[in-house]
Short mmCIF file of C-alpha atoms and ligand atoms in Angstrom, two decimals:
data_model
loop_
_atom_site.label_atom_id
_atom_site.label_comp_id
_atom_site.label_asym_id
_atom_site.label_seq_id
_atom_site.Cartn_x
_atom_site.Cartn_y
_atom_site.Cartn_z
CA MET G 920 0.10 -0.42 0.37
CA SER G 921 1.46 3.23 -1.15
CA GLU G 922 1.84 6.44 1.30
CA ALA G 923 0.18 9.33 1.06
CA ALA G 924 2.09 12.40 -0.25
CA THR G 925 2.36 15.09 1.72
CA PRO G 926 5.02 18.19 -0.26
CA PRO G 927 6.86 20.57 1.48
CA GLY G 928 5.12 23.56 2.47
CA SER G 929 1.37 22.00 3.47
CA VAL G 930 0.25 21.90 6.63
CA PRO G 931 2.00 19.46 8.61
CA GLY G 932 -0.57 16.19 9.07
CA THR G 933 -2.55 17.21 6.38
CA VAL G 934 -2.88 13.90 3.83
CA PHE G 935 -3.23 14.73 0.46
CA PRO G 936 -4.45 11.87 -2.15
CA PRO G 937 -1.45 10.12 -4.12
CA GLY G 938 -0.58 12.40 -7.49
CA PHE G 939 -1.96 15.15 -6.13
CA ASP G 940 0.07 18.61 -5.80
CA PRO G 941 -1.58 21.55 -3.60
CA THR G 942 1.36 24.32 -4.65
CA ALA G 943 -0.68 27.21 -6.16
CA GLU G 944 0.14 26.47 -9.86
CA SER G 945 -1.78 22.94 -9.59
CA VAL G 946 -4.21 23.78 -7.94
CA GLU G 947 -5.19 26.61 -10.73
CA LYS G 948 -4.80 24.02 -13.74
CA THR G 949 -6.75 21.71 -11.76
CA LEU G 950 -9.46 24.05 -11.11
CA CYS G 951 -10.04 27.21 -13.41
CA PHE G 952 -11.00 27.06 -17.16
CA ARG G 953 -8.12 28.60 -19.59
CA GLY G 954 -8.41 30.10 -23.10
CA PHE G 955 -10.77 30.21 -25.59
CA TRP G 956 -13.25 28.39 -23.58
CA ALA G 957 -12.80 29.80 -20.41
CA TRP G 958 -13.40 32.78 -22.15
CA ALA G 959 -16.80 30.94 -23.83
CA VAL G 960 -18.47 30.01 -20.50
CA LEU G 961 -17.51 33.50 -19.45
CA ILE G 962 -18.97 35.72 -22.12
CA LEU G 963 -21.92 32.99 -22.32
CA LEU G 964 -22.43 33.33 -18.31
CA ILE G 965 -22.52 37.05 -18.96
CA ALA G 966 -24.48 37.16 -21.50
CA LEU G 967 -27.46 35.39 -20.25
CA GLY G 968 -27.32 37.58 -16.76
CA ILE G 969 -27.87 40.63 -18.51
CA SER G 970 -30.90 39.04 -21.14
CA LEU G 971 -32.15 37.74 -17.29
CA PHE G 972 -32.17 41.54 -16.33
CA MET G 973 -32.97 42.90 -18.85
CA TRP G 974 -36.46 40.73 -19.64
CA LEU G 975 -36.90 41.33 -16.03
CA LEU G 976 -36.81 45.09 -16.69
CA ARG G 977 -38.40 44.96 -19.85
CA LYS G 978 -41.61 43.63 -17.02
CA CYS G 979 -41.42 45.59 -15.14
CA ILE G 980 -41.68 48.85 -18.00
CA GLN G 981 -44.98 46.91 -19.28
CA GLY G 982 -46.10 46.28 -15.59
CA PRO G 983 -49.05 43.92 -14.14
CA ALA G 984 -52.20 43.00 -16.78
CA TYR G 985 -55.67 42.37 -16.11
CA ARG G 986 -55.89 39.30 -15.46
CA LYS G 987 -59.33 38.60 -14.23
CA ALA G 988 -61.23 36.94 -16.94
CA ASN G 989 -65.20 38.83 -16.17
CA ARG G 990 -66.98 39.23 -19.29
CA ILE G 991 -69.39 42.37 -20.01
CA ASP G 992 -71.69 40.17 -22.46
CA GLY G 993 -74.29 43.23 -24.07
CA LYS G 994 -72.69 45.68 -21.96
CA VAL G 995 -72.84 49.34 -23.24
CA VAL G 996 -69.52 50.92 -23.98
CA ILE G 997 -67.90 54.27 -25.64
CA VAL G 998 -64.57 54.76 -25.93
CA THR G 999 -62.81 58.02 -27.18
CA GLY G 1000 -60.16 57.96 -29.33
CA CYS G 1001 -60.26 54.85 -30.23
CA ASN G 1002 -58.31 53.71 -33.31
CA THR G 1003 -55.13 53.99 -32.13
CA GLY G 1004 -53.01 53.17 -28.97
CA ILE G 1005 -54.03 52.76 -25.92
CA GLY G 1006 -57.57 53.17 -27.18
CA LYS G 1007 -57.57 50.86 -30.01
CA GLU G 1008 -56.44 47.94 -27.35
CA THR G 1009 -58.71 49.20 -24.88
CA VAL G 1010 -61.80 48.51 -27.06
CA LEU G 1011 -60.04 45.45 -28.52
CA GLU G 1012 -59.64 43.33 -25.03
CA LEU G 1013 -63.61 44.99 -24.03
CA ALA G 1014 -65.11 43.19 -27.30
CA LYS G 1015 -63.42 40.66 -26.16
CA ARG G 1016 -65.00 40.05 -23.33
CA GLY G 1017 -68.57 40.52 -25.13
CA ALA G 1018 -69.31 44.43 -24.86
CA ARG G 1019 -71.02 46.56 -27.48
CA ILE G 1020 -68.71 49.54 -28.13
CA TYR G 1021 -69.46 53.15 -29.65
CA MET G 1022 -65.83 53.85 -31.31
CA ALA G 1023 -66.14 58.14 -30.75
CA CYS G 1024 -63.32 59.16 -33.70
CA ARG G 1025 -63.12 62.41 -35.26
CA ASP G 1026 -61.45 60.49 -37.92
CA PRO G 1027 -64.25 57.89 -39.54
CA GLY G 1028 -62.11 56.56 -42.14
CA ARG G 1029 -59.18 55.34 -39.45
CA CYS G 1030 -62.07 54.89 -37.41
CA GLU G 1031 -63.58 52.47 -39.65
CA ALA G 1032 -59.92 50.85 -40.29
CA ALA G 1033 -59.51 49.57 -36.80
CA ARG G 1034 -63.42 49.02 -35.99
CA LEU G 1035 -62.51 46.27 -38.58
CA ASP G 1036 -59.49 44.54 -37.39
CA ILE G 1037 -60.77 44.73 -33.54
CA MET G 1038 -64.02 42.32 -35.11
CA ASP G 1039 -62.12 40.43 -37.05
CA ARG G 1040 -59.48 39.98 -34.03
CA SER G 1041 -62.50 39.74 -31.14
CA ARG G 1042 -65.50 38.24 -33.79
CA ASN G 1043 -67.34 40.56 -31.74
CA GLN G 1044 -69.80 42.27 -34.55
CA GLN G 1045 -71.52 45.27 -31.86
CA LEU G 1046 -68.63 48.04 -32.42
CA PHE G 1047 -69.92 50.96 -34.21
CA ASN G 1048 -67.72 54.03 -36.09
CA ARG G 1049 -69.61 57.26 -34.41
CA THR G 1050 -67.40 61.21 -34.96
CA LEU G 1051 -66.07 62.88 -32.38
CA ASP G 1052 -63.81 65.17 -32.43
CA LEU G 1053 -63.50 66.50 -28.68
CA GLY G 1054 -62.00 70.05 -30.49
CA SER G 1055 -65.52 70.98 -31.26
CA LEU G 1056 -68.39 71.44 -28.76
CA GLN G 1057 -71.20 71.19 -31.46
CA SER G 1058 -69.66 67.78 -32.31
CA VAL G 1059 -69.80 66.80 -29.04
CA ARG G 1060 -73.34 67.45 -28.95
CA ASN G 1061 -74.27 65.50 -32.57
CA PHE G 1062 -72.46 63.05 -31.08
CA VAL G 1063 -74.51 62.55 -27.47
CA GLU G 1064 -77.83 63.10 -29.81
CA ARG G 1065 -77.10 60.51 -32.13
CA PHE G 1066 -75.56 57.90 -29.17
CA LYS G 1067 -78.71 58.82 -27.39
CA ALA G 1068 -81.31 57.89 -29.80
CA GLU G 1069 -79.90 54.63 -30.72
CA GLU G 1070 -79.15 52.95 -26.55
CA SER G 1071 -81.29 53.48 -23.98
CA ARG G 1072 -77.88 53.08 -21.64
CA LEU G 1073 -74.90 53.79 -21.16
CA ASP G 1074 -72.57 51.18 -18.51
CA ILE G 1075 -68.87 52.35 -19.57
CA LEU G 1076 -67.09 55.60 -20.84
CA ILE G 1077 -64.04 55.50 -21.33
CA ASN G 1078 -62.77 59.60 -21.65
CA ASN G 1079 -59.05 57.91 -23.61
CA ALA G 1080 -58.61 60.82 -26.25
CA GLY G 1081 -55.73 63.01 -26.58
CA ILE G 1082 -52.89 65.20 -27.78
CA MET G 1083 -49.93 66.19 -26.54
CA ALA G 1084 -47.38 69.38 -26.88
CA CYS G 1085 -49.00 70.09 -30.03
CA PRO G 1086 -48.29 74.02 -31.22
CA ARG G 1087 -50.68 76.31 -29.65
CA THR G 1088 -53.78 76.08 -32.11
CA LEU G 1089 -57.22 76.61 -31.02
CA THR G 1090 -60.22 74.59 -31.17
CA ALA G 1091 -63.90 75.37 -33.19
CA ASP G 1092 -64.68 77.49 -30.18
CA GLY G 1093 -61.70 78.99 -29.99
CA TYR G 1094 -60.07 77.15 -26.63
CA GLU G 1095 -56.39 76.22 -26.81
CA GLN G 1096 -56.42 72.95 -28.14
CA GLN G 1097 -54.93 70.96 -25.77
CA PHE G 1098 -57.11 71.90 -22.81
CA GLY G 1099 -60.21 72.10 -25.39
CA VAL G 1100 -59.40 68.64 -26.17
CA ASN G 1101 -58.42 66.33 -23.61
CA HIS G 1102 -60.39 68.42 -21.12
CA LEU G 1103 -63.80 70.47 -22.32
CA GLY G 1104 -64.15 68.00 -24.94
CA HIS G 1105 -64.56 65.30 -22.19
CA PHE G 1106 -66.48 67.38 -20.08
CA LEU G 1107 -69.05 68.44 -22.32
CA LEU G 1108 -69.63 64.58 -23.26
CA THR G 1109 -69.69 63.38 -20.17
CA ASN G 1110 -71.99 65.75 -19.08
CA LEU G 1111 -74.50 65.35 -21.15
CA LEU G 1112 -73.78 61.27 -20.63
CA LEU G 1113 -75.13 61.30 -17.05
CA ASP G 1114 -78.58 60.68 -17.48
CA ARG G 1115 -77.64 57.46 -19.88
CA LEU G 1116 -74.86 56.58 -16.77
CA LYS G 1117 -77.05 57.06 -14.12
CA HIS G 1118 -80.11 54.97 -15.44
CA SER G 1119 -77.92 52.45 -16.20
CA SER G 1120 -75.95 52.21 -12.94
CA PRO G 1121 -74.27 50.93 -11.24
CA SER G 1122 -72.00 52.37 -14.23
CA ARG G 1123 -68.35 53.92 -14.85
CA ILE G 1124 -66.93 55.76 -16.08
CA VAL G 1125 -62.94 56.38 -16.41
CA VAL G 1126 -60.62 59.63 -17.27
CA VAL G 1127 -57.31 58.77 -19.03
CA SER G 1128 -54.86 61.06 -16.85
CA SER G 1129 -51.36 61.46 -17.13
CA ALA G 1130 -48.20 61.84 -14.72
CA ALA G 1131 -47.78 65.35 -16.29
CA HIS G 1132 -50.43 66.23 -14.21
CA LEU G 1133 -47.92 66.88 -11.29
CA PHE G 1134 -45.91 69.57 -13.74
CA GLY G 1135 -49.16 70.95 -14.22
CA ARG G 1136 -50.98 73.65 -12.44
CA ILE G 1137 -54.42 75.17 -13.24
CA ASN G 1138 -53.79 78.88 -13.95
CA ARG G 1139 -56.61 80.78 -13.46
CA GLU G 1140 -55.45 84.39 -14.90
CA ASP G 1141 -54.39 82.47 -17.77
CA LEU G 1142 -56.49 79.33 -18.73
CA MET G 1143 -56.08 79.29 -22.13
CA SER G 1144 -52.29 80.50 -22.33
CA GLU G 1145 -52.58 82.88 -24.38
CA LYS G 1146 -49.87 85.27 -22.85
CA ASN G 1147 -47.51 82.13 -21.83
CA TYR G 1148 -47.84 79.43 -24.18
CA GLY G 1149 -45.70 76.00 -22.85
CA LYS G 1150 -46.97 73.37 -24.75
CA PHE G 1151 -45.47 70.22 -22.14
CA PHE G 1152 -45.37 71.64 -18.72
CA GLY G 1153 -47.86 74.18 -19.68
CA ALA G 1154 -51.35 73.03 -21.25
CA TYR G 1155 -50.46 69.38 -21.81
CA SER G 1156 -50.04 69.16 -18.28
CA GLN G 1157 -52.79 71.92 -17.57
CA SER G 1158 -55.56 69.32 -19.34
CA LYS G 1159 -54.37 66.56 -17.70
CA LEU G 1160 -54.57 67.98 -14.49
CA ALA G 1161 -57.90 69.33 -15.06
CA ASN G 1162 -58.73 65.84 -16.20
CA ILE G 1163 -57.73 64.86 -12.44
CA LEU G 1164 -59.85 67.87 -10.68
CA PHE G 1165 -62.81 66.96 -12.50
CA THR G 1166 -62.69 63.24 -12.13
CA ARG G 1167 -63.14 64.10 -7.63
CA LYS G 1168 -65.15 67.00 -8.39
CA LEU G 1169 -67.59 64.43 -10.36
CA SER G 1170 -67.05 61.90 -7.60
CA THR G 1171 -68.45 63.84 -5.30
CA ILE G 1172 -71.34 64.78 -7.42
CA LEU G 1173 -72.33 61.22 -7.88
CA LYS G 1174 -71.90 60.07 -4.52
CA ASP G 1175 -74.76 57.44 -3.96
CA THR G 1176 -75.70 57.47 -7.84
CA GLY G 1177 -74.47 54.12 -8.38
CA VAL G 1178 -72.49 56.32 -10.96
CA THR G 1179 -67.97 55.95 -10.35
CA VAL G 1180 -65.84 58.19 -11.69
CA ASN G 1181 -61.67 57.08 -11.50
CA CYS G 1182 -58.78 58.19 -13.21
CA CYS G 1183 -55.33 56.72 -14.41
CA HIS G 1184 -51.97 57.97 -15.68
CA PRO G 1185 -51.89 54.70 -18.35
CA GLY G 1186 -47.80 54.51 -17.96
CA VAL G 1187 -45.32 55.78 -20.91
CA VAL G 1188 -46.31 54.10 -23.86
CA ARG G 1189 -45.68 53.46 -27.82
CA THR G 1190 -48.33 55.03 -29.40
CA GLU G 1191 -48.99 58.44 -31.53
CA LEU G 1192 -48.95 60.98 -28.57
CA ASN G 1193 -45.64 62.15 -29.47
CA ARG G 1194 -46.72 63.03 -33.28
CA HIS G 1195 -46.20 66.49 -32.58
CA PHE G 1196 -42.44 65.72 -31.70
CA ALA G 1197 -40.45 68.49 -33.16
CA GLY G 1198 -37.05 67.66 -32.50
CA PRO G 1199 -34.33 67.06 -34.53
CA GLY G 1200 -34.06 63.68 -36.63
CA TRP G 1201 -31.55 61.62 -34.67
CA MET G 1202 -33.62 62.71 -31.40
CA LYS G 1203 -36.91 61.25 -33.22
CA SER G 1204 -34.47 57.96 -34.08
CA VAL G 1205 -33.00 57.67 -30.67
CA LEU G 1206 -36.45 58.11 -28.77
CA GLN G 1207 -37.82 55.94 -31.37
CA THR G 1208 -35.62 53.28 -30.92
CA GLY G 1209 -34.96 53.06 -27.11
CA SER G 1210 -39.55 53.30 -26.87
CA LEU G 1211 -39.31 49.68 -28.59
CA TYR G 1212 -37.80 48.62 -25.28
CA PHE G 1213 -38.31 51.56 -22.96
CA PHE G 1214 -41.43 52.44 -23.76
CA LYS G 1215 -44.84 50.29 -22.48
CA THR G 1216 -47.02 48.34 -25.48
CA PRO G 1217 -50.38 50.04 -26.47
CA LYS G 1218 -52.07 46.60 -24.81
CA ALA G 1219 -49.54 47.14 -21.53
CA GLY G 1220 -50.93 50.88 -21.43
CA ALA G 1221 -54.72 49.59 -21.50
CA GLN G 1222 -54.28 47.50 -18.52
CA THR G 1223 -55.10 50.84 -16.44
CA SER G 1224 -58.22 51.37 -17.97
CA LEU G 1225 -59.49 48.06 -18.47
CA ARG G 1226 -59.38 47.15 -14.56
CA LEU G 1227 -61.48 50.50 -13.95
CA ALA G 1228 -63.17 49.29 -16.28
CA LEU G 1229 -63.75 46.19 -15.84
CA ASP G 1230 -62.51 44.90 -11.99
CA PRO G 1231 -66.02 43.52 -10.14
CA LYS G 1232 -63.55 44.53 -6.83
CA LEU G 1233 -63.60 48.54 -7.70
CA GLU G 1234 -67.54 48.23 -8.32
CA HIS G 1235 -67.84 50.54 -5.69
CA SER G 1236 -64.50 52.83 -5.28
CA THR G 1237 -65.00 56.16 -6.58
CA GLY G 1238 -62.92 59.82 -7.19
CA GLY G 1239 -59.46 57.44 -7.24
CA TYR G 1240 -56.16 57.93 -9.31
CA TYR G 1241 -54.73 54.81 -10.79
CA SER G 1242 -51.45 53.48 -12.40
CA ASP G 1243 -50.56 49.95 -12.96
CA CYS G 1244 -53.88 48.77 -12.34
CA MET G 1245 -53.18 50.17 -8.55
CA TRP G 1246 -54.64 52.95 -6.45
CA TRP G 1247 -52.10 55.70 -6.17
CA PRO G 1248 -52.32 58.72 -3.63
CA LEU G 1249 -52.30 61.94 -5.40
CA VAL G 1250 -50.55 64.90 -5.04
CA PRO G 1251 -51.58 68.23 -2.93
CA TRP G 1252 -52.55 70.39 -5.99
CA ALA G 1253 -54.54 67.75 -7.76
CA ARG G 1254 -56.60 67.20 -4.62
CA ASN G 1255 -56.84 70.65 -3.77
CA MET G 1256 -60.88 70.37 -4.25
CA GLN G 1257 -61.04 74.71 -4.34
CA THR G 1258 -59.17 74.67 -7.26
CA ALA G 1259 -61.96 71.72 -8.14
CA ASP G 1260 -64.84 73.38 -7.54
CA TRP G 1261 -63.22 76.59 -9.61
CA LEU G 1262 -62.46 74.50 -12.71
CA TRP G 1263 -65.98 72.92 -12.59
CA ARG G 1264 -67.63 76.33 -12.59
CA GLU G 1265 -65.27 77.04 -15.40
CA SER G 1266 -65.60 74.85 -17.28
CA GLU G 1267 -69.89 75.08 -17.30
CA LYS G 1268 -69.26 78.43 -18.61
CA LEU G 1269 -66.94 77.70 -21.24
CA VAL G 1270 -68.72 74.55 -22.48
CA GLY G 1271 -72.59 76.62 -21.98
CA LEU G 1272 -74.14 74.31 -19.59
CA PRO G 1273 -75.95 76.02 -16.79
CA PRO G 1274 -74.64 75.41 -13.17
CA LEU G 1275 -75.25 72.74 -11.43
CA GLU G 1276 -74.42 74.37 -8.14
CA PRO G 1277 -74.81 78.43 -7.31
CA PRO G 1278 -72.22 80.41 -7.21
CA PRO G 1279 -70.09 80.95 -4.43
CA PRO G 1280 -70.99 84.97 -2.77
CA GLY G 1281 -69.56 87.58 -4.40
CA GLN G 1282 -68.84 86.16 -7.69
CA ASN G 1283 -70.46 87.19 -10.78
CA PRO G 1284 -72.10 83.44 -12.26
CA THR G 1285 -71.25 84.96 -16.19
CA GLN G 1286 -67.32 86.31 -15.56
CA ASN G 1287 -64.98 83.72 -16.33
CA GLY G 1288 -62.30 86.06 -17.62
CA ASN G 1289 -61.33 82.90 -20.01
CA GLY G 1290 -63.61 83.31 -22.98
CA PRO G 1291 -63.24 82.08 -26.51
CA GLN G 1292 -60.38 83.69 -28.34
CA ASN G 1293 -61.93 83.04 -31.86
CA GLY G 1294 -65.25 85.01 -31.32
CA ALA G 1295 -67.30 81.53 -31.14
CA ALA G 1296 -70.26 81.63 -28.80
CA SER G 1297 -68.77 79.61 -25.73
CA GLY G 1298 -71.14 76.57 -26.02
CA ASN G 1299 -72.52 76.85 -29.47
CA GLY G 1300 -75.17 74.31 -29.92
CA SER G 1301 -77.94 74.24 -27.66
CA GLY G 1302 -75.65 75.46 -24.94
CA ASN G 1303 -77.03 78.45 -23.30
CA GLY G 1304 -74.02 79.70 -21.18
CA ASN G 1305 -76.11 82.25 -19.42
CA GLY G 1306 -75.25 80.98 -16.22
CA ASN G 1307 -78.75 79.99 -15.18
CA ALA G 1308 -79.06 78.70 -11.51
CA ASN G 1309 -81.73 76.06 -11.63
CA PRO G 1310 -80.29 72.36 -11.89
CA ALA G 1311 -83.11 71.34 -13.49
CA SER G 1312 -82.34 72.84 -16.63
CA ARG G 1313 -79.45 71.11 -17.05
CA GLU G 1314 -82.03 67.99 -18.01
CA MET G 1315 -84.07 70.58 -19.99
CA GLN G 1316 -81.01 71.31 -22.07
CA SER G 1317 -79.75 67.85 -22.52
CA VAL G 1318 -79.67 66.90 -26.16
CA GLU G 1319 -82.93 66.31 -28.22
CA THR G 1320 -83.56 62.77 -29.27
CA VAL G 1321 -83.79 62.08 -32.08
CA VAL G 1322 -84.67 58.84 -34.53
CA VAL G 1323 -81.62 57.51 -36.94
CA ASN G 1324 -80.83 54.74 -38.59
CA ARG G 1325 -77.27 52.28 -37.87
CA SER G 1326 -75.27 52.23 -40.53
N1 NAP X 2332 -48.32 57.71 -24.56
C1 NAP X 2332 -48.38 57.63 -23.19
O1 NAP X 2332 -47.25 57.77 -23.21
C2 NAP X 2332 -49.46 58.84 -22.12
C3 NAP X 2332 -48.85 58.64 -21.44
C4 NAP X 2332 -49.76 59.03 -20.24
C5 NAP X 2332 -51.11 59.36 -20.78
N2 NAP X 2332 -51.72 59.23 -22.10
C6 NAP X 2332 -52.82 59.44 -22.40
O2 NAP X 2332 -53.65 58.93 -23.32
C7 NAP X 2332 -54.83 59.15 -24.30
C8 NAP X 2332 -54.40 57.66 -24.95
O3 NAP X 2332 -53.11 57.79 -26.07
P1 NAP X 2332 -52.33 57.48 -26.61
O4 NAP X 2332 -51.17 57.29 -25.84
O5 NAP X 2332 -53.05 56.61 -26.99
O6 NAP X 2332 -52.47 58.37 -27.67
P2 NAP X 2332 -52.45 58.50 -29.60
O7 NAP X 2332 -52.21 56.96 -30.05
O8 NAP X 2332 -52.34 59.73 -30.05
O9 NAP X 2332 -54.26 58.51 -29.46
C9 NAP X 2332 -54.82 59.59 -28.96
C10 NAP X 2332 -56.30 59.22 -30.05
O10 NAP X 2332 -57.21 60.55 -29.47
C11 NAP X 2332 -58.07 60.56 -30.63
N3 NAP X 2332 -57.79 62.39 -30.60
C12 NAP X 2332 -57.20 62.92 -30.84
N4 NAP X 2332 -57.85 64.51 -31.14
C13 NAP X 2332 -58.67 64.23 -30.62
C14 NAP X 2332 -60.00 64.93 -31.21
N5 NAP X 2332 -60.25 66.53 -31.03
N6 NAP X 2332 -61.20 64.20 -30.52
C15 NAP X 2332 -61.48 62.76 -30.82
N7 NAP X 2332 -60.31 62.23 -30.62
C16 NAP X 2332 -59.23 62.70 -30.85
C17 NAP X 2332 -56.62 60.84 -31.68
O11 NAP X 2332 -57.05 60.67 -32.83
P3 NAP X 2332 -56.17 60.80 -34.70
O12 NAP X 2332 -55.86 59.00 -34.40
O13 NAP X 2332 -57.40 60.62 -35.13
O14 NAP X 2332 -55.20 61.59 -33.74
C18 NAP X 2332 -56.28 59.25 -31.22
O15 NAP X 2332 -57.62 58.10 -31.65
C19 NAP X 2332 -54.50 60.41 -24.07
O16 NAP X 2332 -55.23 60.91 -23.43
C20 NAP X 2332 -53.15 60.39 -23.53
O17 NAP X 2332 -52.66 62.08 -22.82
C21 NAP X 2332 -50.46 58.81 -23.11
#
């Protein structure tokens, strides 16, 4: 039987198997890879690590999805601005769940293309193409008039349409475009549909706002950004803050009616919203490429709207702000009820609705200082804009019902 080797330098008493040389060089030879294979394995491990990290990060960026499988067969839904982006994905998912959906878009051609595509993919034929330009109060009234002629109920209203950071232009009624489309158009639309929503309760209103509200302030002296126009941090952020204040105020007005209203930030989503981005070409390319990875897909962007529209657990939740399918607390200026009250009264005047509540003492009911700039009458169409303080007149003023053939 051979003796185990005890080489010089090793701890006395340590016994090694025969032929084993524990000197530094020898251990290195035994335990480490060398040359090509060492590098190949190392690079493979690093690549795997990076891929796993990128996959996890991408998952985080996409956020949680609404996974409950509840159906809403036959429920009547309106979604604004749904020929593309988040709105289109929202309609697709609601269509798969059996809803009867009115697609309210400003471009009938693009709306029709989206409608056919969604009908194909969802196998739901109950989709209707309807024209709605939120930049025209008359168009909003026409849309509501036709809708009311066609439907006696409305279960879900999703105020999704929006424009961002466009050059300063005016709506048909002479209001700053972003405030006019993102806030005022939806303000009038929702108010004119409240009777249908109440009649169909429990029903829901979903307002798609944005985290951009964090930069926003309601500029009481210059609501239409006449003196100073900042296209993103000014007008867009103000309009998205207005969406939230509108939600907060409306939730108090609708208390105990069975109609809930919540708002959300969909995330940073790869859509056509940045179509007015005017930076240099190279920056556009960098943004486009980066957005492929760092932005949510429109489908992921639709998940919070979908949860607010669908989740049975939220049937009684109202006045909340959600992002990534979760409730989020609001910053103080987004829950300031004095500003919300002021904005509500101001918006009523601007769209020509009679006030729901009497004006606070000492304030002239017709005075707002933010009137239209192009001479168009405030609240054209059937609005009166005269500050009639009788809430009942709001009902009388809601649009006439006429019989229209559904095409
Ligand atoms: N994408 C984001 O990262 C992001 C982040 C925060 C919040 N949001 C909000 O998410 C909502 C949906 O935006 P998106 O990202 O899906 O953008 P999008 O792809 O540009 O879609 C916007 C939709 O609104 C419609 N629209 C614009 N002006 C309109 C008007 N005057 N009348 C009726 N419809 C009008 C557009 O119609 P046309 O195609 O005819 O123009 C389009 O269908 C917006 O409210 C936006 O503020 C988006």
